[in-house]
XYZ file of C-alpha atoms in Angstrom:
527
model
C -2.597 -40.438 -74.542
C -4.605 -36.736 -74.101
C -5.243 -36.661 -78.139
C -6.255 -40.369 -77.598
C -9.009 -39.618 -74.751
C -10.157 -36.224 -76.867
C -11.080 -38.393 -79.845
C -12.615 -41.003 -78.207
C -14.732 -38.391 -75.048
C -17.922 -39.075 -76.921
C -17.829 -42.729 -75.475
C -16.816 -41.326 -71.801
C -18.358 -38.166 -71.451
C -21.479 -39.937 -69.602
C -19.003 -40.475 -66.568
C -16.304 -38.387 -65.015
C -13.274 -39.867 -64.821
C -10.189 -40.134 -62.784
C -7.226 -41.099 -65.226
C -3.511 -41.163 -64.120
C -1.190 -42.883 -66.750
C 2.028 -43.339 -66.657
C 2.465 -45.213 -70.185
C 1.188 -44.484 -73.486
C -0.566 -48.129 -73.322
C -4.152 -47.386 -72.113
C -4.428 -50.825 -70.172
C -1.622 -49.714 -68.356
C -3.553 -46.572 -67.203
C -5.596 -46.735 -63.361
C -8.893 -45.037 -64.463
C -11.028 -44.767 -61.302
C -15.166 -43.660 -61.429
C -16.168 -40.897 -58.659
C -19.455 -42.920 -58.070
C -20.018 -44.546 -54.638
C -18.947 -48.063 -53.796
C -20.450 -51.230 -53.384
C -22.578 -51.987 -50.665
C -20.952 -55.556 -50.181
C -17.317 -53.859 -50.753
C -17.989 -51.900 -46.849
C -14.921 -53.337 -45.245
C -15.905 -55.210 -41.864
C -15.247 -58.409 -39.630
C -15.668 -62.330 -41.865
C -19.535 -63.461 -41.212
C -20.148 -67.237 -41.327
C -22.697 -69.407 -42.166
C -25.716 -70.636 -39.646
C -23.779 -67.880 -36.981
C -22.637 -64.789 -38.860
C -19.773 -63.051 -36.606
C -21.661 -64.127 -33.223
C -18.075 -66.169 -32.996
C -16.862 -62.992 -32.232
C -18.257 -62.243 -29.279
C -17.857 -65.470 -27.460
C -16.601 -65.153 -23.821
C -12.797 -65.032 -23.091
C -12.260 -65.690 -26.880
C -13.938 -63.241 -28.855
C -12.392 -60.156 -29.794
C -15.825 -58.259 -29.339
C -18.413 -58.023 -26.500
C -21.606 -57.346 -26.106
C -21.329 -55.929 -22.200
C -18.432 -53.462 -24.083
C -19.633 -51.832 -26.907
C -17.224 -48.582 -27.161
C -14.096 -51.084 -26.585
C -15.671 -52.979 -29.751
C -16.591 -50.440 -31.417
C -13.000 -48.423 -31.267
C -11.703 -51.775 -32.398
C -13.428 -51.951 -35.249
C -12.674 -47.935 -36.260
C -8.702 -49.247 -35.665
C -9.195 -52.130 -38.183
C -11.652 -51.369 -40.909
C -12.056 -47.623 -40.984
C -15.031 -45.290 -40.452
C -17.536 -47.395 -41.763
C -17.902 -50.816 -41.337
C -20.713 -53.429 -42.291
C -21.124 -56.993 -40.003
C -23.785 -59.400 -40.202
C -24.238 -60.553 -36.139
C -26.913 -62.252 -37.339
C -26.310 -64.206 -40.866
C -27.834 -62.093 -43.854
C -28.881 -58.980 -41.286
C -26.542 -56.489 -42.088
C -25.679 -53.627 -39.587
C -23.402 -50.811 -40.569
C -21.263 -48.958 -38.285
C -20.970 -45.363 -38.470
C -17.932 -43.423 -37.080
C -17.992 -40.094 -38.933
C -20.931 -37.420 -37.839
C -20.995 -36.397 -41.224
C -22.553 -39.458 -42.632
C -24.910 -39.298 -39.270
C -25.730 -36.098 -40.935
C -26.820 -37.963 -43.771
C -28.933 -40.675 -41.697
C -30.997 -38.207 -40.379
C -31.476 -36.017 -43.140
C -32.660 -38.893 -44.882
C -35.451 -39.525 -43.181
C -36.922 -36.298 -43.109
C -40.778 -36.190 -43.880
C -40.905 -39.392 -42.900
C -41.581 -42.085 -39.264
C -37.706 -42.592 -38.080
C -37.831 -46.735 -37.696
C -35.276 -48.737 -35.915
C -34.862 -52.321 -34.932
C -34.841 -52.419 -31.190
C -36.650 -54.143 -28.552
C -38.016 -57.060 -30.677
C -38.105 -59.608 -27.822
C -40.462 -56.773 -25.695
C -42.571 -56.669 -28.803
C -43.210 -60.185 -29.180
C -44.305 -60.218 -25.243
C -46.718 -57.538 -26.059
C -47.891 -58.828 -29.405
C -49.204 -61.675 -27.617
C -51.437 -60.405 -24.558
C -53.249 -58.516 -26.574
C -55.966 -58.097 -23.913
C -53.443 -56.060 -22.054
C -51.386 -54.095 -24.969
C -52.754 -52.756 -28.341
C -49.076 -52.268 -29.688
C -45.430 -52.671 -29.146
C -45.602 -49.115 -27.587
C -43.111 -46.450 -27.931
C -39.729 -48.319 -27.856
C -40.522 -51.170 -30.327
C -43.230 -49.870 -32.701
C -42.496 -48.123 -36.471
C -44.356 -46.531 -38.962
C -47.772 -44.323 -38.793
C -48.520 -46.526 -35.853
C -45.491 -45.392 -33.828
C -46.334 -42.198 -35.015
C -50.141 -42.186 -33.674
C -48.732 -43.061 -30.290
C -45.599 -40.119 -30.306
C -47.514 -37.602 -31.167
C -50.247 -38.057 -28.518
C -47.937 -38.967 -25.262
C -45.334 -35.858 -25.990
C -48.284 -33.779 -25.941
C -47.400 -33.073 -22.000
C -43.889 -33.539 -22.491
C -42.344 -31.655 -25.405
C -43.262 -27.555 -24.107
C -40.399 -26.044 -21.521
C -43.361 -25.326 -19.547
C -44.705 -29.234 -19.065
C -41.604 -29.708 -17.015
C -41.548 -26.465 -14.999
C -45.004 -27.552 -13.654
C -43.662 -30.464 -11.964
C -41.042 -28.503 -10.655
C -41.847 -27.427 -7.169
C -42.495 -31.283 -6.090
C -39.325 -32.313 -8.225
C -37.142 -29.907 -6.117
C -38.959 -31.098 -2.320
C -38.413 -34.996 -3.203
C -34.559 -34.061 -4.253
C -34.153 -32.145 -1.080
C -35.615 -35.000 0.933
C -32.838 -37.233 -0.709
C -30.281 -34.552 -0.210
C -30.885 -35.169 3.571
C -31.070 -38.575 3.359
C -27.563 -38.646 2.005
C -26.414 -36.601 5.151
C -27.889 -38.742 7.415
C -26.945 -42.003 6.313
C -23.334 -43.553 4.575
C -24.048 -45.585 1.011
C -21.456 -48.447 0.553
C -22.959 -48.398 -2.876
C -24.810 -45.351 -3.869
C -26.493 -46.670 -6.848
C -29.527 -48.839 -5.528
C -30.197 -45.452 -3.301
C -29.994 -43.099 -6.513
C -32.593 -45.399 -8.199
C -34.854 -44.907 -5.769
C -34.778 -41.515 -6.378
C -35.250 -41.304 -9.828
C -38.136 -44.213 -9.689
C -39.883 -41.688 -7.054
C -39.709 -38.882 -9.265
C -40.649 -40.882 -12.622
C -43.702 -42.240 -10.224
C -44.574 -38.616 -9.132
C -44.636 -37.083 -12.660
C -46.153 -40.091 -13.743
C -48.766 -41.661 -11.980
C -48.990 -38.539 -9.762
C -48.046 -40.515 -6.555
C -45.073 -41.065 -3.977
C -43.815 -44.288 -3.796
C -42.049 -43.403 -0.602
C -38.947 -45.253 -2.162
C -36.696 -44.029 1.010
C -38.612 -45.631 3.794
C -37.087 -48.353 5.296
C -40.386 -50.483 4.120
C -39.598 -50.031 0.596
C -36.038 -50.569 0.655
C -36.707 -54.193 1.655
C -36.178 -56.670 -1.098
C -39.595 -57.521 -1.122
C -41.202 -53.971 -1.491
C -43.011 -52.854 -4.725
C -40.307 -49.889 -5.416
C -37.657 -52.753 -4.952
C -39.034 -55.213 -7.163
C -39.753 -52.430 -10.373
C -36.008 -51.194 -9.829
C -35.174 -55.108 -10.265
C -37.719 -55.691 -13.058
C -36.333 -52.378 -15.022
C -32.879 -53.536 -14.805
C -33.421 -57.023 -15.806
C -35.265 -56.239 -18.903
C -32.451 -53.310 -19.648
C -30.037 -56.125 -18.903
C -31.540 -58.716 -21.837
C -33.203 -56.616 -24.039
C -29.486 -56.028 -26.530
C -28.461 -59.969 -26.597
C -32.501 -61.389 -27.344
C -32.062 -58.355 -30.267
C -28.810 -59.390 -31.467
C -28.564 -63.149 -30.950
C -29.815 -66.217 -33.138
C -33.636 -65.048 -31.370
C -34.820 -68.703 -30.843
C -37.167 -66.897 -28.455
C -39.136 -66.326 -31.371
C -39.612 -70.510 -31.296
C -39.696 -71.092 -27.427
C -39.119 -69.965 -24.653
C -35.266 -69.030 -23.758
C -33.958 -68.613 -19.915
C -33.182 -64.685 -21.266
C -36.772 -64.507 -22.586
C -38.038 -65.904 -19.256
C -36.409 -63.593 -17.887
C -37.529 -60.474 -19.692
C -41.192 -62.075 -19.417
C -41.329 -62.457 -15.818
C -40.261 -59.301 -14.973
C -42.179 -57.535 -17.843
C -45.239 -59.304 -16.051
C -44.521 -57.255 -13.051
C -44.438 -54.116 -14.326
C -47.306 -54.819 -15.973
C -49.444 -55.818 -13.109
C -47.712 -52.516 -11.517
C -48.726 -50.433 -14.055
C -52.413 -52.171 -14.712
C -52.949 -51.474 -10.621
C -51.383 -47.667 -10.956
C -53.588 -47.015 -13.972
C -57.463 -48.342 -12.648
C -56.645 -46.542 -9.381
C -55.797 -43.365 -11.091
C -59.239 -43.797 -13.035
C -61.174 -44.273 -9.933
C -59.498 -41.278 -8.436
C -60.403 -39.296 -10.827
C -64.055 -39.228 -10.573
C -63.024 -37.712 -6.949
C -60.288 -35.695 -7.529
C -57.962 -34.074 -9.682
C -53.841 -33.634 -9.932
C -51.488 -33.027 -12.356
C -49.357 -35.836 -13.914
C -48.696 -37.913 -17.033
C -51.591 -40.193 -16.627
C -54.430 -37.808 -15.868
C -53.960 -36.205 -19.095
C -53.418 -39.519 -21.320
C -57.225 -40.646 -19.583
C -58.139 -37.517 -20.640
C -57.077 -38.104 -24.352
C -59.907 -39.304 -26.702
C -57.370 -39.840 -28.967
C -55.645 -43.271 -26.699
C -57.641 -46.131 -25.350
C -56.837 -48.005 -21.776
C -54.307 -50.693 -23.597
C -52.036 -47.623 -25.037
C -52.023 -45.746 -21.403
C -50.840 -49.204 -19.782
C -48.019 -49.278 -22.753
C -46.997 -46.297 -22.289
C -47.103 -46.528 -18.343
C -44.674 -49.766 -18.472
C -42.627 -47.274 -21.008
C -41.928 -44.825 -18.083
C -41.384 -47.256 -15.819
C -39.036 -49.431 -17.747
C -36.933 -45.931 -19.156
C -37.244 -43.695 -16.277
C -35.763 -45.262 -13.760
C -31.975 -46.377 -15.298
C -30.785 -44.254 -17.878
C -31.318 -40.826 -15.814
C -29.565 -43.193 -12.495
C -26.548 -43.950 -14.471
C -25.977 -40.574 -15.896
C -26.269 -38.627 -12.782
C -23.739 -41.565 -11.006
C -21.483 -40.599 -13.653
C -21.785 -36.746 -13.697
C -21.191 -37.129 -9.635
C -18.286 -39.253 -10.232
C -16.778 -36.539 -12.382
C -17.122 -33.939 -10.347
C -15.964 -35.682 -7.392
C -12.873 -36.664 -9.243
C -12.026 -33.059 -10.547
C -12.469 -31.202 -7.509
C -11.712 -27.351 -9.136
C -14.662 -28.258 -11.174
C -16.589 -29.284 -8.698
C -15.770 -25.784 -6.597
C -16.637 -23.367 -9.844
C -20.251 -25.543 -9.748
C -20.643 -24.665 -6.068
C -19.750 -21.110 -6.963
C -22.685 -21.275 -9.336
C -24.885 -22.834 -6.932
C -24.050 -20.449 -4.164
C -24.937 -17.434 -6.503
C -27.838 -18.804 -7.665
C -29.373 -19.812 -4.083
C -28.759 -17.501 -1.656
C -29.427 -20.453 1.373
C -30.645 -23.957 1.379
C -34.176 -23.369 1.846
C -34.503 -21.256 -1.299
C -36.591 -22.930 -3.667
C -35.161 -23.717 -7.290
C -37.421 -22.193 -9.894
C -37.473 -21.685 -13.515
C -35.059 -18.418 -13.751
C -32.657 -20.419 -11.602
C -32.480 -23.436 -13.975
C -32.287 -20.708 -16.698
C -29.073 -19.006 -15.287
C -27.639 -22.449 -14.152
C -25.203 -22.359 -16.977
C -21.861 -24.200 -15.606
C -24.360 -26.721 -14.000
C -25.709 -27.529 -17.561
C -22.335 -27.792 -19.208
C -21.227 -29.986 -16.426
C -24.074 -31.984 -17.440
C -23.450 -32.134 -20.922
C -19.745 -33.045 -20.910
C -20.280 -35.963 -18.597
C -23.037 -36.937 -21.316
C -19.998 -36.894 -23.749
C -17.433 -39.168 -21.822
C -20.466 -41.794 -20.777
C -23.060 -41.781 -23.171
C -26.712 -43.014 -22.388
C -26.018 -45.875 -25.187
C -22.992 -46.119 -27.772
C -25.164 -44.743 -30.528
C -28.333 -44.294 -31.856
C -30.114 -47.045 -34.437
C -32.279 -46.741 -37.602
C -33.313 -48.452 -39.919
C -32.824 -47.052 -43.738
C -35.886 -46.008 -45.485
C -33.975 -44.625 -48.224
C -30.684 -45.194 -50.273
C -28.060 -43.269 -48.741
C -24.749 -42.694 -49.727
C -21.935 -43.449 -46.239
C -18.509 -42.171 -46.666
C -18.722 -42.724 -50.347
C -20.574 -46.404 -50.247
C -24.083 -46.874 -50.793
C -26.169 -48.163 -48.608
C -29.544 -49.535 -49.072
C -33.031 -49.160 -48.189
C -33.844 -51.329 -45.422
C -30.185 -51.578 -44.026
C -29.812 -51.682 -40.484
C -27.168 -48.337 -39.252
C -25.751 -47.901 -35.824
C -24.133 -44.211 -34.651
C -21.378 -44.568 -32.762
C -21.285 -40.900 -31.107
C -19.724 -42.599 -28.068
C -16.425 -43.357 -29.811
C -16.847 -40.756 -31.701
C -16.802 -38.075 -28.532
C -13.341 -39.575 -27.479
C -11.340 -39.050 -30.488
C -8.718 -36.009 -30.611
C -9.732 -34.857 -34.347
C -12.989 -33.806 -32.724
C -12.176 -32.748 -29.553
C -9.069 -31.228 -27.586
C -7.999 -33.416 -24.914
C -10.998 -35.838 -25.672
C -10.670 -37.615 -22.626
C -10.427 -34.940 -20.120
C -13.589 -33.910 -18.485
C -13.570 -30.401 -19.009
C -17.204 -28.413 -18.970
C -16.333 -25.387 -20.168
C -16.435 -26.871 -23.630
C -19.820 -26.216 -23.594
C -20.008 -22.457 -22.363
C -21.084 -19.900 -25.119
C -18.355 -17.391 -26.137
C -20.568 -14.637 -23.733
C -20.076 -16.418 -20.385
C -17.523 -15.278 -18.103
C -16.594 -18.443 -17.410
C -15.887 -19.792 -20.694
C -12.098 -20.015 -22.202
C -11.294 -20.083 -25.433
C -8.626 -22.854 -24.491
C -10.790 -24.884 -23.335
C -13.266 -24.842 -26.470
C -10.997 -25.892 -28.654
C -12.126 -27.034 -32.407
C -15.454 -26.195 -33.345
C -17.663 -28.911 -32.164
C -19.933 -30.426 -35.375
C -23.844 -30.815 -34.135
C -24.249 -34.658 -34.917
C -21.090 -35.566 -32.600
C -23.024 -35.429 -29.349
C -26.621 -36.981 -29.501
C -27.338 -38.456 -26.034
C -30.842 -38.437 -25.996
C -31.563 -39.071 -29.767
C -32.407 -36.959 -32.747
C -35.022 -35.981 -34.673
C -39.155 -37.003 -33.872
C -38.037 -40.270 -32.175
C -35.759 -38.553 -29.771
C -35.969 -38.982 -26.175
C -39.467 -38.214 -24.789
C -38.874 -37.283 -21.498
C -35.765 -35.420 -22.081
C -36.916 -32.236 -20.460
C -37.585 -33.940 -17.427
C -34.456 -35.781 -17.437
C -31.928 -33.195 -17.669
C -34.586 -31.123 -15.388
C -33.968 -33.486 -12.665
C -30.208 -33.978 -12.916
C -30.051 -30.153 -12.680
C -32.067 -29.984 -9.662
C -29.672 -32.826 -8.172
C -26.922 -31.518 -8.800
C -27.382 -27.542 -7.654
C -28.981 -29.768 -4.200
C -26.238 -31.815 -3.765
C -22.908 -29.600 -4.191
C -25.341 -26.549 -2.363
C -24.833 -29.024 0.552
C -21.838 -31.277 0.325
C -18.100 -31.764 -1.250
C -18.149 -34.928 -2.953
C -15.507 -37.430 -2.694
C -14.686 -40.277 -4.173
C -12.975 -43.096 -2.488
C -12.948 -46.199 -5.026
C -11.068 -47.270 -8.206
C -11.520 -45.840 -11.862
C -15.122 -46.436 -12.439
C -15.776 -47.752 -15.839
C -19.202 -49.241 -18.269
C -20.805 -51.935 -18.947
C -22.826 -52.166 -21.614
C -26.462 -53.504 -20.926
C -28.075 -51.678 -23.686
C -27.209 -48.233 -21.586
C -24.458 -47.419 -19.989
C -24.358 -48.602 -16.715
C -20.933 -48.197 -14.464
C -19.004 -51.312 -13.880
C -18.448 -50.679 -10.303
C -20.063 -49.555 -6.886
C -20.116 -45.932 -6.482
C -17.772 -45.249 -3.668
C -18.931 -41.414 -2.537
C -18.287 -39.287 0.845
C -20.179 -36.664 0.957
C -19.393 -33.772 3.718
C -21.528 -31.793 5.171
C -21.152 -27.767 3.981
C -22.608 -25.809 6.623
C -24.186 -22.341 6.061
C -23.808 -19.402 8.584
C -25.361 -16.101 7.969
C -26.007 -16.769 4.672
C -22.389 -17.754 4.121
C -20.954 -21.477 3.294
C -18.576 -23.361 5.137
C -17.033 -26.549 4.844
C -17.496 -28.525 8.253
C -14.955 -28.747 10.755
C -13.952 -25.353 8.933
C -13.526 -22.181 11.379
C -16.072 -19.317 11.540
């Protein structure tokens, strides 16, 4: 068979081959090529015709679901492997990806050029047609060297460490005011209460205003901070089925796409009235914030500022609420790790008053990993999208130009071969080999860099990401300087509505610490 193979290598020495024969008779032999397989041969769930696999996710009978991405998405790892191709929609593929090496080779791919993905399409067509109000998609929706035009202008004030630290002295005096709010008042739910937070600070940054989201004005249903926290979440609520559905919004008008219309209008009219007062203002004054230095860029015109002004408002408000419900909820739940983050706290501020600055946040080190591993266990989203610009080659298939790819770094973070008791929340994962506090136990395997990717990679990563983990920082160091947190309700688990929101009310007690001579004390504790 060798002497066979020899004479004939001139025909076969174009392609390496894989030969392993057990008989003399060459048709007998399996000869296997080392070149990538089929795009069509990607293992994944039967698509059919007119509905593609939206069977699938049918209430009560489908095995998928769209409000429970990372239970779908670990089925589909169980059953086809670590890549896996579905058409949702008939003859729109989307591949998902399960190993971080090939999410490696996503992003690598599209270096040197715009990152595109296929998101937000309904909020696109709403923009696309009042164009006396928008000149593009804006930031969420838009691709190419348009996209591009608009990035690169609005992260002017947000990319540089220093950006955020300006903002930091008000950030720290509207967390403290919230801080005593939550002494002074019990939360059956402490959600709606930690939006209003987080749409106060988003406003302040911003639009370079208060809100005054805690007043008992605004917390009526009818207030304007009530009805953008309702407008934000209905949009974040519709936005993944109108993307992933047959889209006969694109004919007429749906009761989702009415939805995502009517309160898109709101925020609109919030943001049109936010942005002419800001210009009048102007001509009078002069503060810091988002929007004075977009007017002040020749480079935008008045329909890109409003764009990017329903941006903030729409992504500002839930995705930073719902992580910082979930980092509480951890810490409350693991009390010892709760304690070594007061310890931090209480070296880092010597009394309650103290204001956090920039070397604080700097040495806040446990606070940060705390942060970071309650990223890992609830995700912003499941994964990050793009769309292909380039052949790439996924765990030995190729996949096209064009092709629609989904990370799924929240499955991913929960699997043992990545991480040592994946779903324990344990911080100190994160804690460089130098810090006193870190354990080599704890560390574990060597974590690869494409595993966790909450806010994004690569230019079209999150743009306010400095601010975000800024403020959950802040938060934090505020609210274990000043309380133990408790939690007295059942396991609290996701929904998926595009981000991760938690599937239950946030059931907190927080008590009182009390300081005394610069020393803290738990109430009710003796002197």
């Amino acid at each position: 068979m060798y002497k066979w193979l020899k004479k004939y290598n001139q025909f076969v020495i174009k392609k390496k081959l894989y030969v392993k024969c057990y008989s003399d008779d060459l048709k007998k032999c399996k000869i296997k090529t080392n070149q990538p397989g089929a795009f069509d041969d990607i293992p994944g769930p039967k698509s059919l015709p007119v509905i593609g696999t939206l069977y699938k996710y049918l209430p009560f009978i489908g095995e998928y679901s769209f409000t429970n991405l990372y239970e779908s998405g670990r089925k589909r790892l169980k059953r086809f492997g670590p890549l896996v191709r579905e058409e949702i929609v008939p003859n729109v593929n989307v591949i998902w990806v399960f190993r971080p090496e090939d999410i490696a080779e996503i992003f690598k791919a599209e270096s040197g050029l715009h990152p595109e993905r296929r998101s937000h399409l309904a909020l696109l067509k709403y923009r696309k047609d009042r164009t006396d109000v928008y000149r593009t998609g804006g930031l969420l929706p838009t691709n190419g060297p348009e996209w591009w035009r608009l990035r690169k202008e609005f992260q002017k004030v947000t990319s540089k460490p220093q950006d955020v630290m300006n903002y930091l002295k008000e950030t720290d005096h509207v967390i403290q005011e919230f801080v005593e709010l939550c002494n002074n008042e019990k939360f059956e739910d402490f959600l709606p209460i930690l939006s209003r937070l987080y749409l106060e600070l988003t406003c302040l940054v911003v639009f370079g205003i208060r809100l005054n989201s805690f007043s008992k004005e605004e917390r009526c249903e009818n207030s304007k901070s009530s009805k953008l926290i309702k407008a934000a979440f209905t949009t974040n609520s519709v936005i993944l089925k109108l993307d992933n559905g047959l889209q006969l919004w694109r004919f007429f008008e749906t009761p989702l796409y009415r939805k995502l219309r009517k309160a898109q209008a709101y925020m609109e009219m919030v943001a049109l009235e936010l942005v002419s007062q800001k210009q009048r203002d102007m001509k009078s004054q002069h503060n810091k914030s988002f929007l004075n230095a977009y007017l002040e860029n020749p480079a935008l015109d008045i329909k890109d500022i409003v764009g990017m002004a329903c941006d903030m408002l729409l992504a500002g408000i839930d995705t930073t609420t719902y992580s910082t419900a979930f980092a509480l909820y951890h810490l409350a739940k693991n009390q010892d790790i709760q304690n070594k983050l007061r310890i931090e706290t209480q070296q880092l501020l010597a009394h309650h008053n103290q204001p956090i600055t920039a070397d604080i946040l700097r040495n806040a080190f446990y606070t940060k990993s705390v942060i970071k591993e309650s990223l890992r266990l609830n995700p912003i989203s499941v994964g990050i999208g793009r769309i292909l610009q380039t052949d790439v080659v996924l765990n030995n298939y190729q996949v096209p130009k064009g092709t629609v790819v989904v990370t799924q770094n929240q499955i991913i973070c929960r699997l043992p071969k990545y991480f040592n008791k994946p779903d324990s929340f344990i911080p100190e994962r994160w804690l460089r080999e130098h810090s006193e506090s870190s354990n080599k136990i704890y560390r574990g395997k060597s974590i690869h860099p494409y595993i966790l990717l909450p806010f994004g990679h690569g230019p079209r990563s999150c743009i306010a990401r400095r601010f975000a983990e800024q403020n959950m920082q802040v938060l934090l160091l505020r609210m274990c300087q000043r309380f133990k947190i408790s939690w007295h309700g059942d396991e609290l688990g996701m929904i998926s509505l595009l981000i991760n929101k938690p599937n239950a009310s946030l059931k907190f007690n927080f008590h009182e610490i009390l300081e005394t001579n610069g020393v803290y004390i738990k109430e009710n504790d003796e002197v």
